[in-house]
mmCIF file of C-alpha atoms in Angstrom:
data_model
loop_
_atom_site.group_PDB
_atom_site.id
_atom_site.type_symbol
_atom_site.label_atom_id
_atom_site.label_comp_id
_atom_site.label_asym_id
_atom_site.label_seq_id
_atom_site.Cartn_x
_atom_site.Cartn_y
_atom_site.Cartn_z
ATOM 1 C CA UNK A 1 -17.850 0.649 12.558
ATOM 2 C CA UNK A 2 -14.265 -0.637 12.041
ATOM 3 C CA UNK A 3 -11.755 -0.447 14.885
ATOM 4 C CA UNK A 4 -9.134 0.932 12.481
ATOM 5 C CA UNK A 5 -9.177 3.863 10.071
ATOM 6 C CA UNK A 6 -5.978 4.643 8.242
ATOM 7 C CA UNK A 7 -4.622 7.388 6.025
ATOM 8 C CA UNK A 8 -1.874 7.370 3.332
ATOM 9 C CA UNK A 9 0.899 9.858 3.728
ATOM 10 C CA UNK A 10 2.333 12.123 2.474
ATOM 11 C CA UNK A 11 -0.555 14.041 1.076
ATOM 12 C CA UNK A 12 -0.212 15.847 -2.251
ATOM 13 C CA UNK A 13 0.113 19.545 -1.875
ATOM 14 C CA UNK A 14 1.804 19.526 1.566
ATOM 15 C CA UNK A 15 5.525 19.399 2.298
ATOM 16 C CA UNK A 16 6.572 16.833 4.865
ATOM 17 C CA UNK A 17 6.944 19.517 7.618
ATOM 18 C CA UNK A 18 3.557 20.924 6.725
ATOM 19 C CA UNK A 19 1.891 17.673 7.745
ATOM 20 C CA UNK A 20 2.674 18.292 11.461
ATOM 21 C CA UNK A 21 -0.485 20.046 12.484
ATOM 22 C CA UNK A 22 -2.775 17.640 10.687
ATOM 23 C CA UNK A 23 -1.029 14.541 11.904
ATOM 24 C CA UNK A 24 -1.220 15.687 15.485
ATOM 25 C CA UNK A 25 -5.033 16.021 15.062
ATOM 26 C CA UNK A 26 -5.615 12.615 13.544
ATOM 27 C CA UNK A 27 -6.114 10.573 16.720
ATOM 28 C CA UNK A 28 -8.781 13.001 17.996
ATOM 29 C CA UNK A 29 -10.448 12.770 14.567
ATOM 30 C CA UNK A 30 -10.654 8.934 14.912
ATOM 31 C CA UNK A 31 -7.778 7.856 12.677
ATOM 32 C CA UNK A 32 -5.753 5.014 14.065
ATOM 33 C CA UNK A 33 -3.108 4.404 11.372
ATOM 34 C CA UNK A 34 -0.714 6.133 9.007
ATOM 35 C CA UNK A 35 0.660 4.149 6.101
ATOM 36 C CA UNK A 36 3.264 5.417 3.678
ATOM 37 C CA UNK A 37 3.836 4.696 -0.013
ATOM 38 C CA UNK A 38 7.134 4.641 -1.926
ATOM 39 C CA UNK A 39 7.545 5.227 -5.662
ATOM 40 C CA UNK A 40 9.249 8.396 -6.863
ATOM 41 C CA UNK A 41 8.227 10.878 -4.103
ATOM 42 C CA UNK A 42 9.077 10.609 -0.452
ATOM 43 C CA UNK A 43 10.680 7.402 0.781
ATOM 44 C CA UNK A 44 8.596 4.993 2.881
ATOM 45 C CA UNK A 45 10.287 5.689 6.209
ATOM 46 C CA UNK A 46 10.814 9.426 6.637
ATOM 47 C CA UNK A 47 7.121 10.500 6.822
ATOM 48 C CA UNK A 48 6.492 7.802 9.450
ATOM 49 C CA UNK A 49 9.459 8.806 11.567
ATOM 50 C CA UNK A 50 8.223 12.362 11.634
ATOM 51 C CA UNK A 51 4.644 11.230 12.460
ATOM 52 C CA UNK A 52 5.964 9.051 15.292
ATOM 53 C CA UNK A 53 6.946 12.251 17.141
ATOM 54 C CA UNK A 54 3.839 14.290 16.204
ATOM 55 C CA UNK A 55 1.168 11.707 17.097
ATOM 56 C CA UNK A 56 2.527 8.930 19.339
ATOM 57 C CA UNK A 57 -0.935 7.232 19.452
ATOM 58 C CA UNK A 58 -0.943 6.266 15.815
ATOM 59 C CA UNK A 59 0.172 2.917 14.356
ATOM 60 C CA UNK A 60 2.535 3.389 11.459
ATOM 61 C CA UNK A 61 3.227 1.133 8.522
ATOM 62 C CA UNK A 62 5.110 1.034 5.196
ATOM 63 C CA UNK A 63 2.975 0.102 2.227
ATOM 64 C CA UNK A 64 5.341 -0.721 0.896
ATOM 65 C CA UNK A 65 9.129 -0.813 1.038
ATOM 66 C CA UNK A 66 10.299 -2.763 -2.044
ATOM 67 C CA UNK A 67 12.446 -5.830 -1.465
ATOM 68 C CA UNK A 68 14.748 -4.969 -4.384
ATOM 69 C CA UNK A 69 15.642 -1.304 -3.939
ATOM 70 C CA UNK A 70 17.446 -1.722 -0.572
ATOM 71 C CA UNK A 71 19.775 -4.537 0.317
ATOM 72 C CA UNK A 72 18.421 -6.906 3.003
ATOM 73 C CA UNK A 73 20.655 -5.433 5.726
ATOM 74 C CA UNK A 74 19.720 -1.796 4.870
ATOM 75 C CA UNK A 75 16.034 -2.721 4.821
ATOM 76 C CA UNK A 76 16.394 -4.228 8.303
ATOM 77 C CA UNK A 77 18.273 -1.170 9.515
ATOM 78 C CA UNK A 78 15.568 1.208 8.146
ATOM 79 C CA UNK A 79 12.829 -0.816 9.804
ATOM 80 C CA UNK A 80 14.724 -1.043 13.140
ATOM 81 C CA UNK A 81 15.139 2.747 13.228
ATOM 82 C CA UNK A 82 11.472 3.339 12.508
ATOM 83 C CA UNK A 83 10.540 0.761 15.179
ATOM 84 C CA UNK A 84 12.814 2.556 17.678
ATOM 85 C CA UNK A 85 10.891 5.734 17.043
ATOM 86 C CA UNK A 86 7.474 4.024 17.461
ATOM 87 C CA UNK A 87 7.942 1.076 19.860
ATOM 88 C CA UNK A 88 5.165 -1.476 19.388
ATOM 89 C CA UNK A 89 3.473 0.802 16.813
ATOM 90 C CA UNK A 90 5.400 0.153 13.615
ATOM 91 C CA UNK A 91 4.600 -2.393 10.877
ATOM 92 C CA UNK A 92 7.075 -3.152 8.107
ATOM 93 C CA UNK A 93 5.216 -3.778 4.869
ATOM 94 C CA UNK A 94 7.336 -5.152 2.086
ATOM 95 C CA UNK A 95 6.656 -6.203 -1.492
ATOM 96 C CA UNK A 96 7.930 -6.469 -5.014
ATOM 97 C CA UNK A 97 6.834 -3.061 -6.272
ATOM 98 C CA UNK A 98 6.896 -3.030 -10.058
ATOM 99 C CA UNK A 99 9.346 -3.536 -12.981
ATOM 100 C CA UNK A 100 9.214 0.214 -13.787
ATOM 101 C CA UNK A 101 10.256 1.223 -10.271
ATOM 102 C CA UNK A 102 12.789 -1.576 -9.748
ATOM 103 C CA UNK A 103 14.445 -1.836 -13.128
ATOM 104 C CA UNK A 104 13.892 1.523 -14.884
ATOM 105 C CA UNK A 105 14.268 3.775 -11.868
ATOM 106 C CA UNK A 106 16.566 1.830 -9.541
ATOM 107 C CA UNK A 107 18.773 -0.179 -11.829
ATOM 108 C CA UNK A 108 17.943 -3.520 -10.140
ATOM 109 C CA UNK A 109 16.833 -6.782 -11.642
ATOM 110 C CA UNK A 110 13.141 -7.649 -11.163
ATOM 111 C CA UNK A 111 13.702 -11.378 -10.923
ATOM 112 C CA UNK A 112 11.780 -14.150 -9.096
ATOM 113 C CA UNK A 113 9.459 -11.766 -7.269
ATOM 114 C CA UNK A 114 7.678 -14.428 -5.257
ATOM 115 C CA UNK A 115 10.837 -16.060 -4.050
ATOM 116 C CA UNK A 116 12.628 -12.743 -3.388
ATOM 117 C CA UNK A 117 9.747 -11.524 -1.218
ATOM 118 C CA UNK A 118 9.581 -14.814 0.707
ATOM 119 C CA UNK A 119 13.341 -14.832 1.321
ATOM 120 C CA UNK A 120 13.363 -11.223 2.410
ATOM 121 C CA UNK A 121 10.554 -11.824 4.888
ATOM 122 C CA UNK A 122 12.445 -14.778 6.362
ATOM 123 C CA UNK A 123 15.618 -12.758 6.653
ATOM 124 C CA UNK A 124 13.822 -9.754 8.205
ATOM 125 C CA UNK A 125 12.072 -11.871 10.863
ATOM 126 C CA UNK A 126 15.422 -13.181 12.039
ATOM 127 C CA UNK A 127 17.316 -9.869 11.730
ATOM 128 C CA UNK A 128 14.676 -7.762 13.509
ATOM 129 C CA UNK A 129 14.714 -10.314 16.360
ATOM 130 C CA UNK A 130 18.368 -9.515 16.856
ATOM 131 C CA UNK A 131 19.759 -12.753 15.489
ATOM 132 C CA UNK A 132 23.072 -13.000 13.632
ATOM 133 C CA UNK A 133 22.104 -14.078 10.067
ATOM 134 C CA UNK A 134 24.352 -16.217 7.892
ATOM 135 C CA UNK A 135 22.133 -17.817 5.289
ATOM 136 C CA UNK A 136 22.116 -18.853 1.654
ATOM 137 C CA UNK A 137 18.539 -17.977 0.647
ATOM 138 C CA UNK A 138 17.477 -19.072 -2.872
ATOM 139 C CA UNK A 139 17.560 -15.492 -4.148
ATOM 140 C CA UNK A 140 20.365 -13.877 -2.114
ATOM 141 C CA UNK A 141 23.050 -14.692 0.443
ATOM 142 C CA UNK A 142 23.759 -12.945 3.734
ATOM 143 C CA UNK A 143 26.918 -13.641 5.752
ATOM 144 C CA UNK A 144 27.262 -12.561 9.354
ATOM 145 C CA UNK A 145 24.699 -9.734 9.529
ATOM 146 C CA UNK A 146 23.513 -8.606 12.920
ATOM 147 C CA UNK A 147 21.616 -5.367 13.670
ATOM 148 C CA UNK A 148 23.775 -3.059 15.784
ATOM 149 C CA UNK A 149 20.553 -1.530 17.236
ATOM 150 C CA UNK A 150 17.841 -4.265 17.218
ATOM 151 C CA UNK A 151 14.436 -2.874 18.188
ATOM 152 C CA UNK A 152 13.262 -3.673 21.686
ATOM 153 C CA UNK A 153 9.932 -4.709 20.124
ATOM 154 C CA UNK A 154 10.481 -6.374 16.709
ATOM 155 C CA UNK A 155 7.926 -4.973 14.273
ATOM 156 C CA UNK A 156 5.566 -7.344 12.488
ATOM 157 C CA UNK A 157 6.303 -7.848 8.849
ATOM 158 C CA UNK A 158 3.507 -7.856 6.296
ATOM 159 C CA UNK A 159 3.557 -8.609 2.549
ATOM 160 C CA UNK A 160 2.094 -6.691 -0.341
ATOM 161 C CA UNK A 161 -0.005 -9.331 -2.180
ATOM 162 C CA UNK A 162 -2.458 -9.376 -5.050
ATOM 163 C CA UNK A 163 -2.915 -12.824 -6.450
ATOM 164 C CA UNK A 164 -3.366 -16.277 -4.839
ATOM 165 C CA UNK A 165 0.263 -17.366 -4.547
ATOM 166 C CA UNK A 166 1.521 -14.241 -2.796
ATOM 167 C CA UNK A 167 -1.638 -13.985 -0.683
ATOM 168 C CA UNK A 168 -1.210 -17.552 0.616
ATOM 169 C CA UNK A 169 2.503 -16.898 1.268
ATOM 170 C CA UNK A 170 1.660 -13.722 3.197
ATOM 171 C CA UNK A 171 -0.689 -15.753 5.383
ATOM 172 C CA UNK A 172 1.998 -18.406 6.032
ATOM 173 C CA UNK A 173 5.133 -16.338 6.379
ATOM 174 C CA UNK A 174 4.038 -12.917 7.725
ATOM 175 C CA UNK A 175 1.554 -11.049 9.882
ATOM 176 C CA UNK A 176 -0.777 -10.427 7.000
ATOM 177 C CA UNK A 177 -1.220 -8.889 3.532
ATOM 178 C CA UNK A 178 -1.381 -5.387 2.119
ATOM 179 C CA UNK A 179 -3.444 -4.934 -1.021
ATOM 180 C CA UNK A 180 -4.385 -2.171 -3.349
ATOM 181 C CA UNK A 181 -6.769 -1.185 -6.240
ATOM 182 C CA UNK A 182 -9.616 -3.560 -5.471
ATOM 183 C CA UNK A 183 -13.344 -3.215 -5.076
ATOM 184 C CA UNK A 184 -15.217 -4.092 -1.894
ATOM 185 C CA UNK A 185 -16.804 -6.920 -3.873
ATOM 186 C CA UNK A 186 -13.282 -8.332 -4.517
ATOM 187 C CA UNK A 187 -12.366 -8.611 -0.844
ATOM 188 C CA UNK A 188 -13.905 -12.081 -0.243
ATOM 189 C CA UNK A 189 -11.752 -13.571 -3.025
ATOM 190 C CA UNK A 190 -8.623 -11.985 -1.543
ATOM 191 C CA UNK A 191 -9.563 -12.920 2.002
ATOM 192 C CA UNK A 192 -10.232 -16.489 0.892
ATOM 193 C CA UNK A 193 -6.654 -16.940 -0.344
ATOM 194 C CA UNK A 194 -5.081 -15.068 2.655
ATOM 195 C CA UNK A 195 -6.935 -16.895 5.301
ATOM 196 C CA UNK A 196 -9.349 -15.772 8.031
ATOM 197 C CA UNK A 197 -6.824 -15.095 10.795
ATOM 198 C CA UNK A 198 -4.393 -12.759 9.083
ATOM 199 C CA UNK A 199 -4.642 -8.968 9.023
ATOM 200 C CA UNK A 200 -5.740 -7.578 5.680
ATOM 201 C CA UNK A 201 -4.722 -3.959 5.006
ATOM 202 C CA UNK A 202 -6.278 -2.346 1.946
ATOM 203 C CA UNK A 203 -5.477 1.020 0.452
ATOM 204 C CA UNK A 204 -8.781 2.485 -0.696
ATOM 205 C CA UNK A 205 -8.903 5.311 -3.201
ATOM 206 C CA UNK A 206 -11.400 7.958 -2.129
ATOM 207 C CA UNK A 207 -12.446 11.018 -4.091
ATOM 208 C CA UNK A 208 -14.606 13.218 -1.838
ATOM 209 C CA UNK A 209 -16.730 15.176 -4.326
ATOM 210 C CA UNK A 210 -20.403 14.950 -5.253
ATOM 211 C CA UNK A 211 -19.567 15.777 -8.897
ATOM 212 C CA UNK A 212 -19.504 12.201 -10.271
ATOM 213 C CA UNK A 213 -18.205 13.241 -13.653
ATOM 214 C CA UNK A 214 -15.249 15.077 -12.067
ATOM 215 C CA UNK A 215 -14.435 12.127 -9.795
ATOM 216 C CA UNK A 216 -14.582 9.628 -12.672
ATOM 217 C CA UNK A 217 -12.376 11.788 -14.887
ATOM 218 C CA UNK A 218 -9.760 11.966 -12.198
ATOM 219 C CA UNK A 219 -10.073 8.280 -11.270
ATOM 220 C CA UNK A 220 -9.702 7.136 -14.885
ATOM 221 C CA UNK A 221 -6.228 8.653 -15.124
ATOM 222 C CA UNK A 222 -5.129 6.843 -11.974
ATOM 223 C CA UNK A 223 -6.677 3.562 -13.098
ATOM 224 C CA UNK A 224 -4.801 3.727 -16.411
ATOM 225 C CA UNK A 225 -1.556 4.530 -14.716
ATOM 226 C CA UNK A 226 -1.779 1.527 -12.317
ATOM 227 C CA UNK A 227 -3.873 -1.186 -14.017
ATOM 228 C CA UNK A 228 -1.750 -1.208 -17.206
ATOM 229 C CA UNK A 229 1.270 -2.324 -15.042
ATOM 230 C CA UNK A 230 1.688 -6.090 -15.529
ATOM 231 C CA UNK A 231 1.183 -7.045 -11.893
ATOM 232 C CA UNK A 232 -2.052 -5.087 -11.639
ATOM 233 C CA UNK A 233 -3.320 -6.227 -15.038
ATOM 234 C CA UNK A 234 -2.828 -9.833 -13.896
ATOM 235 C CA UNK A 235 -4.619 -9.059 -10.613
ATOM 236 C CA UNK A 236 -7.720 -7.769 -12.354
ATOM 237 C CA UNK A 237 -7.645 -10.637 -14.879
ATOM 238 C CA UNK A 238 -7.793 -12.905 -11.833
ATOM 239 C CA UNK A 239 -10.618 -10.839 -10.297
ATOM 240 C CA UNK A 240 -12.628 -11.239 -13.536
ATOM 241 C CA UNK A 241 -12.295 -7.590 -14.750
ATOM 242 C CA UNK A 242 -10.069 -8.313 -17.713
ATOM 243 C CA UNK A 243 -12.714 -8.178 -20.420
ATOM 244 C CA UNK A 244 -14.115 -4.849 -19.245
ATOM 245 C CA UNK A 245 -10.557 -3.395 -19.219
ATOM 246 C CA UNK A 246 -9.500 -4.908 -22.549
ATOM 247 C CA UNK A 247 -10.089 -1.692 -24.556
ATOM 248 C CA UNK A 248 -8.028 0.311 -22.091
ATOM 249 C CA UNK A 249 -5.171 -2.192 -22.269
ATOM 250 C CA UNK A 250 -5.274 -2.280 -26.064
ATOM 251 C CA UNK A 251 -5.102 1.515 -26.369
ATOM 252 C CA UNK A 252 -2.362 1.785 -23.772
ATOM 253 C CA UNK A 253 -0.273 -0.810 -25.545
ATOM 254 C CA UNK A 254 -0.725 1.116 -28.808
ATOM 255 C CA UNK A 255 0.543 4.297 -27.118
ATOM 256 C CA UNK A 256 -2.837 6.060 -27.315
ATOM 257 C CA UNK A 257 -3.025 7.326 -23.745
ATOM 258 C CA UNK A 258 -6.068 9.580 -24.358
ATOM 259 C CA UNK A 259 -8.147 6.657 -25.762
ATOM 260 C CA UNK A 260 -6.974 4.419 -22.942
ATOM 261 C CA UNK A 261 -8.275 6.884 -20.342
ATOM 262 C CA UNK A 262 -11.603 7.223 -22.170
ATOM 263 C CA UNK A 263 -11.962 3.445 -22.411
ATOM 264 C CA UNK A 264 -12.264 2.823 -18.691
ATOM 265 C CA UNK A 265 -15.984 2.065 -18.088
ATOM 266 C CA UNK A 266 -17.959 4.006 -15.486
ATOM 267 C CA UNK A 267 -18.883 0.833 -13.613
ATOM 268 C CA UNK A 268 -15.170 -0.092 -13.244
ATOM 269 C CA UNK A 269 -14.389 3.370 -11.886
ATOM 270 C CA UNK A 270 -17.277 3.202 -9.399
ATOM 271 C CA UNK A 271 -16.098 -0.222 -8.187
ATOM 272 C CA UNK A 272 -12.485 0.806 -7.608
ATOM 273 C CA UNK A 273 -12.746 4.381 -6.411
ATOM 274 C CA UNK A 274 -15.098 5.518 -3.620
ATOM 275 C CA UNK A 275 -16.582 8.900 -4.455
ATOM 276 C CA UNK A 276 -19.389 11.195 -3.281
ATOM 277 C CA UNK A 277 -19.869 13.377 -0.286
ATOM 278 C CA UNK A 278 -18.000 12.620 2.953
ATOM 279 C CA UNK A 279 -20.725 10.432 4.410
ATOM 280 C CA UNK A 280 -21.092 8.473 1.200
ATOM 281 C CA UNK A 281 -17.330 7.975 1.163
ATOM 282 C CA UNK A 282 -17.356 6.717 4.728
ATOM 283 C CA UNK A 283 -20.106 4.249 3.856
ATOM 284 C CA UNK A 284 -18.121 3.117 0.821
ATOM 285 C CA UNK A 285 -15.010 2.489 3.008
ATOM 286 C CA UNK A 286 -17.071 0.611 5.582
ATOM 287 C CA UNK A 287 -18.266 -1.716 2.799
ATOM 288 C CA UNK A 288 -14.659 -2.943 2.526
ATOM 289 C CA UNK A 289 -14.551 -3.662 6.226
ATOM 290 C CA UNK A 290 -17.867 -5.548 6.130
ATOM 291 C CA UNK A 291 -16.388 -7.592 3.273
ATOM 292 C CA UNK A 292 -13.331 -8.664 5.272
ATOM 293 C CA UNK A 293 -10.705 -5.836 5.340
ATOM 294 C CA UNK A 294 -9.095 -5.443 8.757
ATOM 295 C CA UNK A 295 -7.479 -2.026 8.205
ATOM 296 C CA UNK A 296 -8.851 0.389 5.565
ATOM 297 C CA UNK A 297 -6.244 2.951 4.543
ATOM 298 C CA UNK A 298 -7.703 5.961 2.754
ATOM 299 C CA UNK A 299 -5.850 7.365 -0.296
ATOM 300 C CA UNK A 300 -7.541 10.683 -1.045
ATOM 301 C CA UNK A 301 -7.739 11.724 -4.695
ATOM 302 C CA UNK A 302 -8.279 15.469 -4.614
ATOM 303 C CA UNK A 303 -9.974 17.638 -7.167
ATOM 304 C CA UNK A 304 -8.656 20.838 -5.546
ATOM 305 C CA UNK A 305 -8.865 22.628 -2.241
ATOM 306 C CA UNK A 306 -7.035 22.043 1.058
ATOM 307 C CA UNK A 307 -6.005 18.376 1.336
ATOM 308 C CA UNK A 308 -5.978 18.643 5.131
ATOM 309 C CA UNK A 309 -9.675 19.767 5.100
ATOM 310 C CA UNK A 310 -10.585 16.717 3.044
ATOM 311 C CA UNK A 311 -8.830 14.436 5.509
ATOM 312 C CA UNK A 312 -10.748 16.049 8.353
ATOM 313 C CA UNK A 313 -14.016 15.629 6.434
ATOM 314 C CA UNK A 314 -13.312 11.912 5.875
ATOM 315 C CA UNK A 315 -12.708 11.152 9.540
ATOM 316 C CA UNK A 316 -14.676 8.216 10.825
ATOM 317 C CA UNK A 317 -16.278 10.021 13.750
#
């Protein structure tokens, strides 16, 4: 049994205020962590600030706040505010995000992702410690920035990482790595690059239904949406899944979304998405922990019904 059991928020089908009752119950259900996501829905910080007041026992983390979509100073300010709401219980996860989110949706340049992430982590460590920062980093320059309200307990910074270079950098420069869309069997390769002593947070997609066909149909759509993004395509090429996903990639590039979805093999779905009844899902998540994940973070894929009920059913106890 893992010591940590996380959940991704916000949940589909619930407004942010409607999470209150469920979040307050999570510690008693055995959950230890809440981790947010940021793309085109809620921002990464607001759900965690609310949760900090509803369940003060939970550890809270961003997974992730992109390094391009906020300036360095604003990113430090957002993190400091969240850390002030959850002293000693907040983790700042940062990463590159994707070209679609950065360039198409936020009008920023997706340039030098490795270096930009490294430089941002170095800046954040100094800024969150209350230092005055004047530095010419390789990818940006900061002159005379100091947080007006530095957190009493500076939050650890973690890095979203998929492939060897970023994983090794996460191990050297930060408190650990956050990863996504991998199988339990992939964890040793990821852990081998990160190192044995760093925390490894993994978002694990879970579809709690015993209807395998229904779960696979839903999972295929999510897999297509993510694994056709260049950073995820390269990740799965490195993991050795490229040949099995080639038909999906070809159809997607040709604009045939329907054929792309249909081309995802069952065995790939079953590797990347945990599905089955609640106990089977718990066992699937535990397989990640046994393989080397420190903090499993459940991302429920729902086929209908009350999302809060599904979260209760997936509790570790």
